[in-house]
Amino acid sequence: MYAERASRLTGAVVWTNTPTRPGPGRVLPDGCMDLLWYDGRLLVAGPDTRAHLTDGTPGRWAGVRFHPGTAPALLGVPAAELRDRRVDLTDLWPAARARNLTARVNAAPDPATGLERAALSRAADTGPTDPLLARIVTALDAGRPVAATADALGIGARQLHRRSLAAFGYGPKTLARVLRLQRALALARNGTPLAETAARTGFADQAHLTRDIRELTGATPLQLLRG
């Protein structure tokens, strides 16, 4: 069973998941990175360019999903280094530091609470995220073209690409595509017909929407909606 709630860390989400059915699961690209807990270990989920298929291992998972662009500053790792990867925290941080944080999370009343406390502590230590990153996300999520986004922000296309790689794990075109996927699925899950969903989210037509979703997720819109 999956459950989530808004975190006290601005823009983040705290979630737990205990699979109730055997077999692999499908985690869709969303532009985010997660700090994960499983079986007493801490891992980091990097930004995905395609659906991540879980191995179906039973047990409880917990995580903090960070708003796009905010995790690299908190974790001290450029997002592009973790693209499409799941990595033990001990592979990213000095061993003693990773062990200390793992012990603090494991000592909390529950892992989700421990992860949220850890995220809040890291945010207090690192300070606010570069506001430009939130403006990039807002512009692309609104469907603004990449070139127009760069112009509106007063930066060149190359600088936008470099900043996007470090903060989001991929260039602005891929980020825009992932954000559009999430907008389309949100509309469809609320009952909007697929043809209307395609028109409202910037696809040429329903066939274009179906192709793009299949490429990003490995499934058709109807398969995802049934799931």
JSON list of C-alpha atoms in Angstrom, two decimals:
[
{"chain": "A", "resi": 1, "resn": "MET", "atom": "CA", "xyz": [0.00, 0.00, 0.00]},
{"chain": "A", "resi": 2, "resn": "TYR", "atom": "CA", "xyz": [1.29, 3.43, -0.98]},
{"chain": "A", "resi": 3, "resn": "ALA", "atom": "CA", "xyz": [0.65, 6.60, 1.01]},
{"chain": "A", "resi": 4, "resn": "GLU", "atom": "CA", "xyz": [2.13, 10.08, 0.86]},
{"chain": "A", "resi": 5, "resn": "ARG", "atom": "CA", "xyz": [1.84, 13.46, 2.56]},
{"chain": "A", "resi": 6, "resn": "ALA", "atom": "CA", "xyz": [3.30, 16.90, 2.15]},
{"chain": "A", "resi": 7, "resn": "SER", "atom": "CA", "xyz": [6.59, 17.36, 3.97]},
{"chain": "A", "resi": 8, "resn": "ARG", "atom": "CA", "xyz": [7.51, 20.19, 6.29]},
{"chain": "A", "resi": 9, "resn": "LEU", "atom": "CA", "xyz": [10.35, 20.75, 3.81]},
{"chain": "A", "resi": 10, "resn": "THR", "atom": "CA", "xyz": [8.91, 23.09, 1.19]},
{"chain": "A", "resi": 11, "resn": "GLY", "atom": "CA", "xyz": [7.95, 21.29, -2.02]},
{"chain": "A", "resi": 12, "resn": "ALA", "atom": "CA", "xyz": [8.91, 17.83, -0.77]},
{"chain": "A", "resi": 13, "resn": "VAL", "atom": "CA", "xyz": [6.68, 14.79, -0.25]},
{"chain": "A", "resi": 14, "resn": "VAL", "atom": "CA", "xyz": [7.06, 12.07, 2.39]},
{"chain": "A", "resi": 15, "resn": "TRP", "atom": "CA", "xyz": [5.86, 8.64, 1.28]},
{"chain": "A", "resi": 16, "resn": "THR", "atom": "CA", "xyz": [5.71, 5.02, 2.37]},
{"chain": "A", "resi": 17, "resn": "ASN", "atom": "CA", "xyz": [5.05, 1.92, 0.32]},
{"chain": "A", "resi": 18, "resn": "THR", "atom": "CA", "xyz": [4.51, -1.69, 1.27]},
{"chain": "A", "resi": 19, "resn": "PRO", "atom": "CA", "xyz": [3.80, -3.69, -1.91]},
{"chain": "A", "resi": 20, "resn": "THR", "atom": "CA", "xyz": [0.71, -5.86, -1.54]},
{"chain": "A", "resi": 21, "resn": "ARG", "atom": "CA", "xyz": [1.01, -7.70, -4.85]},
{"chain": "A", "resi": 22, "resn": "PRO", "atom": "CA", "xyz": [3.93, -9.83, -6.12]},
{"chain": "A", "resi": 23, "resn": "GLY", "atom": "CA", "xyz": [5.85, -8.80, -9.16]},
{"chain": "A", "resi": 24, "resn": "PRO", "atom": "CA", "xyz": [7.66, -5.69, -10.35]},
{"chain": "A", "resi": 25, "resn": "GLY", "atom": "CA", "xyz": [6.32, -2.18, -9.95]},
{"chain": "A", "resi": 26, "resn": "ARG", "atom": "CA", "xyz": [6.69, 0.83, -12.21]},
{"chain": "A", "resi": 27, "resn": "VAL", "atom": "CA", "xyz": [8.02, 4.20, -11.01]},
{"chain": "A", "resi": 28, "resn": "LEU", "atom": "CA", "xyz": [7.36, 6.91, -13.58]},
{"chain": "A", "resi": 29, "resn": "PRO", "atom": "CA", "xyz": [9.70, 9.80, -14.44]},
{"chain": "A", "resi": 30, "resn": "ASP", "atom": "CA", "xyz": [8.73, 12.98, -12.57]},
{"chain": "A", "resi": 31, "resn": "GLY", "atom": "CA", "xyz": [11.83, 15.18, -12.55]},
{"chain": "A", "resi": 32, "resn": "CYS", "atom": "CA", "xyz": [12.43, 14.47, -8.86]},
{"chain": "A", "resi": 33, "resn": "MET", "atom": "CA", "xyz": [15.06, 12.74, -6.74]},
{"chain": "A", "resi": 34, "resn": "ASP", "atom": "CA", "xyz": [14.32, 10.72, -3.61]},
{"chain": "A", "resi": 35, "resn": "LEU", "atom": "CA", "xyz": [16.11, 9.81, -0.40]},
{"chain": "A", "resi": 36, "resn": "LEU", "atom": "CA", "xyz": [15.01, 6.23, 0.30]},
{"chain": "A", "resi": 37, "resn": "TRP", "atom": "CA", "xyz": [14.96, 3.89, 3.27]},
{"chain": "A", "resi": 38, "resn": "TYR", "atom": "CA", "xyz": [14.70, 0.12, 2.89]},
{"chain": "A", "resi": 39, "resn": "ASP", "atom": "CA", "xyz": [15.59, -2.59, 5.37]},
{"chain": "A", "resi": 40, "resn": "GLY", "atom": "CA", "xyz": [17.71, -0.23, 7.46]},
{"chain": "A", "resi": 41, "resn": "ARG", "atom": "CA", "xyz": [19.65, 1.16, 4.49]},
{"chain": "A", "resi": 42, "resn": "LEU", "atom": "CA", "xyz": [19.59, 4.61, 2.90]},
{"chain": "A", "resi": 43, "resn": "LEU", "atom": "CA", "xyz": [19.65, 5.00, -0.87]},
{"chain": "A", "resi": 44, "resn": "VAL", "atom": "CA", "xyz": [19.27, 7.84, -3.35]},
{"chain": "A", "resi": 45, "resn": "ALA", "atom": "CA", "xyz": [17.05, 7.58, -6.41]},
{"chain": "A", "resi": 46, "resn": "GLY", "atom": "CA", "xyz": [18.28, 9.78, -9.20]},
{"chain": "A", "resi": 47, "resn": "PRO", "atom": "CA", "xyz": [16.11, 11.52, -11.80]},
{"chain": "A", "resi": 48, "resn": "ASP", "atom": "CA", "xyz": [14.61, 9.09, -14.30]},
{"chain": "A", "resi": 49, "resn": "THR", "atom": "CA", "xyz": [14.40, 9.49, -18.06]},
{"chain": "A", "resi": 50, "resn": "ARG", "atom": "CA", "xyz": [12.20, 6.38, -18.32]},
{"chain": "A", "resi": 51, "resn": "ALA", "atom": "CA", "xyz": [10.13, 4.23, -16.01]},
{"chain": "A", "resi": 52, "resn": "HIS", "atom": "CA", "xyz": [12.09, 2.44, -13.31]},
{"chain": "A", "resi": 53, "resn": "LEU", "atom": "CA", "xyz": [10.92, -1.14, -12.82]},
{"chain": "A", "resi": 54, "resn": "THR", "atom": "CA", "xyz": [11.23, -2.32, -9.23]},
{"chain": "A", "resi": 55, "resn": "ASP", "atom": "CA", "xyz": [12.19, -5.92, -8.58]},
{"chain": "A", "resi": 56, "resn": "GLY", "atom": "CA", "xyz": [9.13, -6.68, -6.47]},
{"chain": "A", "resi": 57, "resn": "THR", "atom": "CA", "xyz": [11.12, -7.42, -3.33]},
{"chain": "A", "resi": 58, "resn": "PRO", "atom": "CA", "xyz": [8.66, -7.53, -0.41]},
{"chain": "A", "resi": 59, "resn": "GLY", "atom": "CA", "xyz": [9.06, -5.20, 2.53]},
{"chain": "A", "resi": 60, "resn": "ARG", "atom": "CA", "xyz": [8.42, -1.65, 3.57]},
{"chain": "A", "resi": 61, "resn": "TRP", "atom": "CA", "xyz": [9.89, 1.33, 1.78]},
{"chain": "A", "resi": 62, "resn": "ALA", "atom": "CA", "xyz": [9.92, 4.98, 2.86]},
{"chain": "A", "resi": 63, "resn": "GLY", "atom": "CA", "xyz": [11.15, 8.06, 1.09]},
{"chain": "A", "resi": 64, "resn": "VAL", "atom": "CA", "xyz": [11.33, 11.81, 0.78]},
{"chain": "A", "resi": 65, "resn": "ARG", "atom": "CA", "xyz": [10.72, 13.02, -2.76]},
{"chain": "A", "resi": 66, "resn": "PHE", "atom": "CA", "xyz": [12.39, 16.37, -3.33]},
{"chain": "A", "resi": 67, "resn": "HIS", "atom": "CA", "xyz": [10.98, 19.05, -5.59]},
{"chain": "A", "resi": 68, "resn": "PRO", "atom": "CA", "xyz": [12.81, 19.10, -8.95]},
{"chain": "A", "resi": 69, "resn": "GLY", "atom": "CA", "xyz": [16.19, 20.77, -8.67]},
{"chain": "A", "resi": 70, "resn": "THR", "atom": "CA", "xyz": [16.45, 20.83, -4.86]},
{"chain": "A", "resi": 71, "resn": "ALA", "atom": "CA", "xyz": [18.09, 17.50, -4.03]},
{"chain": "A", "resi": 72, "resn": "PRO", "atom": "CA", "xyz": [21.61, 18.05, -5.46]},
{"chain": "A", "resi": 73, "resn": "ALA", "atom": "CA", "xyz": [22.35, 20.89, -3.05]},
{"chain": "A", "resi": 74, "resn": "LEU", "atom": "CA", "xyz": [21.07, 18.84, -0.11]},
{"chain": "A", "resi": 75, "resn": "LEU", "atom": "CA", "xyz": [22.93, 15.67, -1.06]},
{"chain": "A", "resi": 76, "resn": "GLY", "atom": "CA", "xyz": [26.05, 17.28, -2.48]},
{"chain": "A", "resi": 77, "resn": "VAL", "atom": "CA", "xyz": [25.89, 15.35, -5.76]},
{"chain": "A", "resi": 78, "resn": "PRO", "atom": "CA", "xyz": [25.09, 16.72, -9.24]},
{"chain": "A", "resi": 79, "resn": "ALA", "atom": "CA", "xyz": [21.85, 15.21, -10.47]},
{"chain": "A", "resi": 80, "resn": "ALA", "atom": "CA", "xyz": [23.36, 14.11, -13.80]},
{"chain": "A", "resi": 81, "resn": "GLU", "atom": "CA", "xyz": [25.67, 11.68, -11.96]},
{"chain": "A", "resi": 82, "resn": "LEU", "atom": "CA", "xyz": [22.61, 9.83, -10.63]},
{"chain": "A", "resi": 83, "resn": "ARG", "atom": "CA", "xyz": [20.43, 9.86, -13.75]},
{"chain": "A", "resi": 84, "resn": "ASP", "atom": "CA", "xyz": [18.46, 6.59, -14.03]},
{"chain": "A", "resi": 85, "resn": "ARG", "atom": "CA", "xyz": [20.28, 5.14, -11.01]},
{"chain": "A", "resi": 86, "resn": "ARG", "atom": "CA", "xyz": [19.55, 3.91, -7.46]},
{"chain": "A", "resi": 87, "resn": "VAL", "atom": "CA", "xyz": [22.67, 4.29, -5.31]},
{"chain": "A", "resi": 88, "resn": "ASP", "atom": "CA", "xyz": [23.52, 3.49, -1.70]},
{"chain": "A", "resi": 89, "resn": "LEU", "atom": "CA", "xyz": [24.22, 6.64, 0.29]},
{"chain": "A", "resi": 90, "resn": "THR", "atom": "CA", "xyz": [27.52, 5.06, 1.39]},
{"chain": "A", "resi": 91, "resn": "ASP", "atom": "CA", "xyz": [28.65, 5.26, -2.25]},
{"chain": "A", "resi": 92, "resn": "LEU", "atom": "CA", "xyz": [28.06, 9.03, -2.32]},
{"chain": "A", "resi": 93, "resn": "TRP", "atom": "CA", "xyz": [29.14, 10.21, 1.13]},
{"chain": "A", "resi": 94, "resn": "PRO", "atom": "CA", "xyz": [32.11, 9.45, 3.38]},
{"chain": "A", "resi": 95, "resn": "ALA", "atom": "CA", "xyz": [31.37, 6.22, 5.23]},
{"chain": "A", "resi": 96, "resn": "ALA", "atom": "CA", "xyz": [31.19, 7.72, 8.73]},
{"chain": "A", "resi": 97, "resn": "ARG", "atom": "CA", "xyz": [28.84, 10.47, 7.62]},
{"chain": "A", "resi": 98, "resn": "ALA", "atom": "CA", "xyz": [26.53, 8.06, 5.81]},
{"chain": "A", "resi": 99, "resn": "ARG", "atom": "CA", "xyz": [26.50, 5.67, 8.78]},
{"chain": "A", "resi": 100, "resn": "ASN", "atom": "CA", "xyz": [25.65, 8.51, 11.15]},
{"chain": "A", "resi": 101, "resn": "LEU", "atom": "CA", "xyz": [22.64, 9.61, 9.11]},
{"chain": "A", "resi": 102, "resn": "THR", "atom": "CA", "xyz": [21.48, 6.02, 8.66]},
{"chain": "A", "resi": 103, "resn": "ALA", "atom": "CA", "xyz": [21.63, 5.46, 12.40]},
{"chain": "A", "resi": 104, "resn": "ARG", "atom": "CA", "xyz": [19.60, 8.62, 13.04]},
{"chain": "A", "resi": 105, "resn": "VAL", "atom": "CA", "xyz": [16.90, 7.55, 10.59]},
{"chain": "A", "resi": 106, "resn": "ASN", "atom": "CA", "xyz": [16.77, 4.04, 12.05]},
{"chain": "A", "resi": 107, "resn": "ALA", "atom": "CA", "xyz": [16.45, 5.45, 15.58]},
{"chain": "A", "resi": 108, "resn": "ALA", "atom": "CA", "xyz": [13.42, 7.59, 14.65]},
{"chain": "A", "resi": 109, "resn": "PRO", "atom": "CA", "xyz": [9.87, 6.48, 15.58]},
{"chain": "A", "resi": 110, "resn": "ASP", "atom": "CA", "xyz": [9.45, 5.40, 11.95]},
{"chain": "A", "resi": 111, "resn": "PRO", "atom": "CA", "xyz": [11.68, 5.65, 8.86]},
{"chain": "A", "resi": 112, "resn": "ALA", "atom": "CA", "xyz": [9.53, 8.26, 7.10]},
{"chain": "A", "resi": 113, "resn": "THR", "atom": "CA", "xyz": [9.78, 10.59, 10.09]},
{"chain": "A", "resi": 114, "resn": "GLY", "atom": "CA", "xyz": [13.51, 10.00, 10.29]},
{"chain": "A", "resi": 115, "resn": "LEU", "atom": "CA", "xyz": [13.99, 10.77, 6.62]},
{"chain": "A", "resi": 116, "resn": "GLU", "atom": "CA", "xyz": [11.99, 13.98, 6.89]},
{"chain": "A", "resi": 117, "resn": "ARG", "atom": "CA", "xyz": [14.02, 15.11, 9.89]},
{"chain": "A", "resi": 118, "resn": "ALA", "atom": "CA", "xyz": [17.22, 14.36, 7.99]},
{"chain": "A", "resi": 119, "resn": "ALA", "atom": "CA", "xyz": [16.02, 16.37, 4.99]},
{"chain": "A", "resi": 120, "resn": "LEU", "atom": "CA", "xyz": [15.06, 19.32, 7.18]},
{"chain": "A", "resi": 121, "resn": "SER", "atom": "CA", "xyz": [18.44, 19.21, 8.90]},
{"chain": "A", "resi": 122, "resn": "ARG", "atom": "CA", "xyz": [20.29, 19.15, 5.57]},
{"chain": "A", "resi": 123, "resn": "ALA", "atom": "CA", "xyz": [18.19, 22.07, 4.28]},
{"chain": "A", "resi": 124, "resn": "ALA", "atom": "CA", "xyz": [19.05, 24.10, 7.39]},
{"chain": "A", "resi": 125, "resn": "ASP", "atom": "CA", "xyz": [22.76, 23.40, 6.84]},
{"chain": "A", "resi": 126, "resn": "THR", "atom": "CA", "xyz": [22.84, 24.16, 3.12]},
{"chain": "A", "resi": 127, "resn": "GLY", "atom": "CA", "xyz": [20.56, 27.20, 2.95]},
{"chain": "A", "resi": 128, "resn": "PRO", "atom": "CA", "xyz": [17.97, 28.11, 0.30]},
{"chain": "A", "resi": 129, "resn": "THR", "atom": "CA", "xyz": [18.01, 26.62, -3.19]},
{"chain": "A", "resi": 130, "resn": "ASP", "atom": "CA", "xyz": [18.91, 28.87, -6.11]},
{"chain": "A", "resi": 131, "resn": "PRO", "atom": "CA", "xyz": [15.57, 30.56, -7.01]},
{"chain": "A", "resi": 132, "resn": "LEU", "atom": "CA", "xyz": [16.43, 30.36, -10.70]},
{"chain": "A", "resi": 133, "resn": "LEU", "atom": "CA", "xyz": [15.84, 26.60, -10.59]},
{"chain": "A", "resi": 134, "resn": "ALA", "atom": "CA", "xyz": [12.25, 27.01, -9.42]},
{"chain": "A", "resi": 135, "resn": "ARG", "atom": "CA", "xyz": [11.67, 29.54, -12.19]},
{"chain": "A", "resi": 136, "resn": "ILE", "atom": "CA", "xyz": [12.96, 27.04, -14.75]},
{"chain": "A", "resi": 137, "resn": "VAL", "atom": "CA", "xyz": [10.57, 24.38, -13.48]},
{"chain": "A", "resi": 138, "resn": "THR", "atom": "CA", "xyz": [7.63, 26.78, -13.40]},
{"chain": "A", "resi": 139, "resn": "ALA", "atom": "CA", "xyz": [8.23, 27.97, -16.96]},
{"chain": "A", "resi": 140, "resn": "LEU", "atom": "CA", "xyz": [8.71, 24.50, -18.45]},
{"chain": "A", "resi": 141, "resn": "ASP", "atom": "CA", "xyz": [5.82, 23.05, -16.48]},
{"chain": "A", "resi": 142, "resn": "ALA", "atom": "CA", "xyz": [3.60, 25.76, -17.95]},
{"chain": "A", "resi": 143, "resn": "GLY", "atom": "CA", "xyz": [4.55, 24.54, -21.42]},
{"chain": "A", "resi": 144, "resn": "ARG", "atom": "CA", "xyz": [6.85, 27.45, -22.30]},
{"chain": "A", "resi": 145, "resn": "PRO", "atom": "CA", "xyz": [9.38, 26.52, -25.04]},
{"chain": "A", "resi": 146, "resn": "VAL", "atom": "CA", "xyz": [12.99, 26.06, -23.95]},
{"chain": "A", "resi": 147, "resn": "ALA", "atom": "CA", "xyz": [14.29, 29.03, -25.99]},
{"chain": "A", "resi": 148, "resn": "ALA", "atom": "CA", "xyz": [11.58, 31.31, -24.59]},
{"chain": "A", "resi": 149, "resn": "THR", "atom": "CA", "xyz": [12.38, 30.08, -21.07]},
{"chain": "A", "resi": 150, "resn": "ALA", "atom": "CA", "xyz": [16.05, 30.97, -21.47]},
{"chain": "A", "resi": 151, "resn": "ASP", "atom": "CA", "xyz": [15.15, 34.41, -22.83]},
{"chain": "A", "resi": 152, "resn": "ALA", "atom": "CA", "xyz": [12.68, 35.09, -20.02]},
{"chain": "A", "resi": 153, "resn": "LEU", "atom": "CA", "xyz": [15.27, 34.14, -17.42]},
{"chain": "A", "resi": 154, "resn": "GLY", "atom": "CA", "xyz": [17.97, 36.24, -19.04]},
{"chain": "A", "resi": 155, "resn": "ILE", "atom": "CA", "xyz": [20.39, 33.38, -19.58]},
{"chain": "A", "resi": 156, "resn": "GLY", "atom": "CA", "xyz": [21.75, 31.73, -22.71]},
{"chain": "A", "resi": 157, "resn": "ALA", "atom": "CA", "xyz": [20.64, 28.35, -23.99]},
{"chain": "A", "resi": 158, "resn": "ARG", "atom": "CA", "xyz": [24.00, 26.76, -23.10]},
{"chain": "A", "resi": 159, "resn": "GLN", "atom": "CA", "xyz": [23.87, 28.07, -19.55]},
{"chain": "A", "resi": 160, "resn": "LEU", "atom": "CA", "xyz": [20.30, 26.83, -19.18]},
{"chain": "A", "resi": 161, "resn": "HIS", "atom": "CA", "xyz": [21.42, 23.40, -20.35]},
{"chain": "A", "resi": 162, "resn": "ARG", "atom": "CA", "xyz": [24.39, 23.31, -17.93]},
{"chain": "A", "resi": 163, "resn": "ARG", "atom": "CA", "xyz": [22.29, 24.43, -15.00]},
{"chain": "A", "resi": 164, "resn": "SER", "atom": "CA", "xyz": [19.61, 21.90, -15.87]},
{"chain": "A", "resi": 165, "resn": "LEU", "atom": "CA", "xyz": [22.06, 18.99, -16.05]},
{"chain": "A", "resi": 166, "resn": "ALA", "atom": "CA", "xyz": [23.45, 19.76, -12.60]},
{"chain": "A", "resi": 167, "resn": "ALA", "atom": "CA", "xyz": [20.09, 20.44, -10.94]},
{"chain": "A", "resi": 168, "resn": "PHE", "atom": "CA", "xyz": [17.66, 18.14, -12.74]},
{"chain": "A", "resi": 169, "resn": "GLY", "atom": "CA", "xyz": [19.90, 15.47, -14.23]},
{"chain": "A", "resi": 170, "resn": "TYR", "atom": "CA", "xyz": [19.09, 16.19, -17.85]},
{"chain": "A", "resi": 171, "resn": "GLY", "atom": "CA", "xyz": [18.60, 19.07, -20.24]},
{"chain": "A", "resi": 172, "resn": "PRO", "atom": "CA", "xyz": [15.58, 21.37, -20.27]},
{"chain": "A", "resi": 173, "resn": "LYS", "atom": "CA", "xyz": [13.96, 19.61, -23.24]},
{"chain": "A", "resi": 174, "resn": "THR", "atom": "CA", "xyz": [13.89, 16.30, -21.38]},
{"chain": "A", "resi": 175, "resn": "LEU", "atom": "CA", "xyz": [12.69, 17.99, -18.19]},
{"chain": "A", "resi": 176, "resn": "ALA", "atom": "CA", "xyz": [9.88, 19.68, -20.15]},
{"chain": "A", "resi": 177, "resn": "ARG", "atom": "CA", "xyz": [8.90, 16.33, -21.62]},
{"chain": "A", "resi": 178, "resn": "VAL", "atom": "CA", "xyz": [8.83, 14.64, -18.22]},
{"chain": "A", "resi": 179, "resn": "LEU", "atom": "CA", "xyz": [6.79, 17.46, -16.68]},
{"chain": "A", "resi": 180, "resn": "ARG", "atom": "CA", "xyz": [4.35, 17.29, -19.59]},
{"chain": "A", "resi": 181, "resn": "LEU", "atom": "CA", "xyz": [3.96, 13.55, -18.98]},
{"chain": "A", "resi": 182, "resn": "GLN", "atom": "CA", "xyz": [2.99, 14.21, -15.39]},
{"chain": "A", "resi": 183, "resn": "ARG", "atom": "CA", "xyz": [0.53, 16.95, -16.36]},
{"chain": "A", "resi": 184, "resn": "ALA", "atom": "CA", "xyz": [-1.12, 14.68, -18.91]},
{"chain": "A", "resi": 185, "resn": "LEU", "atom": "CA", "xyz": [-1.46, 11.76, -16.52]},
{"chain": "A", "resi": 186, "resn": "ALA", "atom": "CA", "xyz": [-2.91, 14.02, -13.82]},
{"chain": "A", "resi": 187, "resn": "LEU", "atom": "CA", "xyz": [-5.59, 15.22, -16.21]},
{"chain": "A", "resi": 188, "resn": "ALA", "atom": "CA", "xyz": [-6.38, 11.74, -17.48]},
{"chain": "A", "resi": 189, "resn": "ARG", "atom": "CA", "xyz": [-6.61, 10.32, -13.97]},
{"chain": "A", "resi": 190, "resn": "ASN", "atom": "CA", "xyz": [-9.18, 13.00, -13.16]},
{"chain": "A", "resi": 191, "resn": "GLY", "atom": "CA", "xyz": [-11.37, 11.78, -15.99]},
{"chain": "A", "resi": 192, "resn": "THR", "atom": "CA", "xyz": [-10.35, 14.08, -18.84]},
{"chain": "A", "resi": 193, "resn": "PRO", "atom": "CA", "xyz": [-10.66, 12.21, -22.18]},
{"chain": "A", "resi": 194, "resn": "LEU", "atom": "CA", "xyz": [-7.31, 11.42, -23.77]},
{"chain": "A", "resi": 195, "resn": "ALA", "atom": "CA", "xyz": [-7.93, 13.54, -26.87]},
{"chain": "A", "resi": 196, "resn": "GLU", "atom": "CA", "xyz": [-8.72, 16.56, -24.70]},
{"chain": "A", "resi": 197, "resn": "THR", "atom": "CA", "xyz": [-5.77, 15.76, -22.44]},
{"chain": "A", "resi": 198, "resn": "ALA", "atom": "CA", "xyz": [-3.47, 15.78, -25.48]},
{"chain": "A", "resi": 199, "resn": "ALA", "atom": "CA", "xyz": [-4.78, 19.15, -26.64]},
{"chain": "A", "resi": 200, "resn": "ARG", "atom": "CA", "xyz": [-4.52, 20.75, -23.20]},
{"chain": "A", "resi": 201, "resn": "THR", "atom": "CA", "xyz": [-0.96, 19.57, -22.55]},
{"chain": "A", "resi": 202, "resn": "GLY", "atom": "CA", "xyz": [0.63, 20.52, -25.86]},
{"chain": "A", "resi": 203, "resn": "PHE", "atom": "CA", "xyz": [0.64, 17.26, -27.80]},
{"chain": "A", "resi": 204, "resn": "ALA", "atom": "CA", "xyz": [-0.17, 17.35, -31.50]},
{"chain": "A", "resi": 205, "resn": "ASP", "atom": "CA", "xyz": [-2.94, 14.79, -31.03]},
{"chain": "A", "resi": 206, "resn": "GLN", "atom": "CA", "xyz": [-3.88, 11.71, -29.01]},
{"chain": "A", "resi": 207, "resn": "ALA", "atom": "CA", "xyz": [-1.56, 9.48, -31.04]},
{"chain": "A", "resi": 208, "resn": "HIS", "atom": "CA", "xyz": [1.36, 11.78, -30.19]},
{"chain": "A", "resi": 209, "resn": "LEU", "atom": "CA", "xyz": [0.45, 11.61, -26.49]},
{"chain": "A", "resi": 210, "resn": "THR", "atom": "CA", "xyz": [0.28, 7.80, -26.62]},
{"chain": "A", "resi": 211, "resn": "ARG", "atom": "CA", "xyz": [3.66, 7.49, -28.34]},
{"chain": "A", "resi": 212, "resn": "ASP", "atom": "CA", "xyz": [5.37, 9.86, -25.92]},
{"chain": "A", "resi": 213, "resn": "ILE", "atom": "CA", "xyz": [3.93, 8.17, -22.85]},
{"chain": "A", "resi": 214, "resn": "ARG", "atom": "CA", "xyz": [4.91, 4.75, -24.16]},
{"chain": "A", "resi": 215, "resn": "GLU", "atom": "CA", "xyz": [8.49, 5.91, -24.79]},
{"chain": "A", "resi": 216, "resn": "LEU", "atom": "CA", "xyz": [8.81, 7.39, -21.29]},
{"chain": "A", "resi": 217, "resn": "THR", "atom": "CA", "xyz": [6.99, 4.71, -19.32]},
{"chain": "A", "resi": 218, "resn": "GLY", "atom": "CA", "xyz": [6.95, 1.51, -21.37]},
{"chain": "A", "resi": 219, "resn": "ALA", "atom": "CA", "xyz": [3.14, 1.42, -21.16]},
{"chain": "A", "resi": 220, "resn": "THR", "atom": "CA", "xyz": [0.16, 2.96, -22.90]},
{"chain": "A", "resi": 221, "resn": "PRO", "atom": "CA", "xyz": [-1.97, 5.63, -21.21]},
{"chain": "A", "resi": 222, "resn": "LEU", "atom": "CA", "xyz": [-4.79, 3.13, -20.73]},
{"chain": "A", "resi": 223, "resn": "GLN", "atom": "CA", "xyz": [-2.46, 0.61, -19.08]},
{"chain": "A", "resi": 224, "resn": "LEU", "atom": "CA", "xyz": [-1.22, 3.27, -16.68]},
{"chain": "A", "resi": 225, "resn": "LEU", "atom": "CA", "xyz": [-4.73, 4.46, -15.87]},
{"chain": "A", "resi": 226, "resn": "ARG", "atom": "CA", "xyz": [-5.93, 0.91, -15.19]},
{"chain": "A", "resi": 227, "resn": "GLY", "atom": "CA", "xyz": [-2.88, 0.34, -12.97]}
]
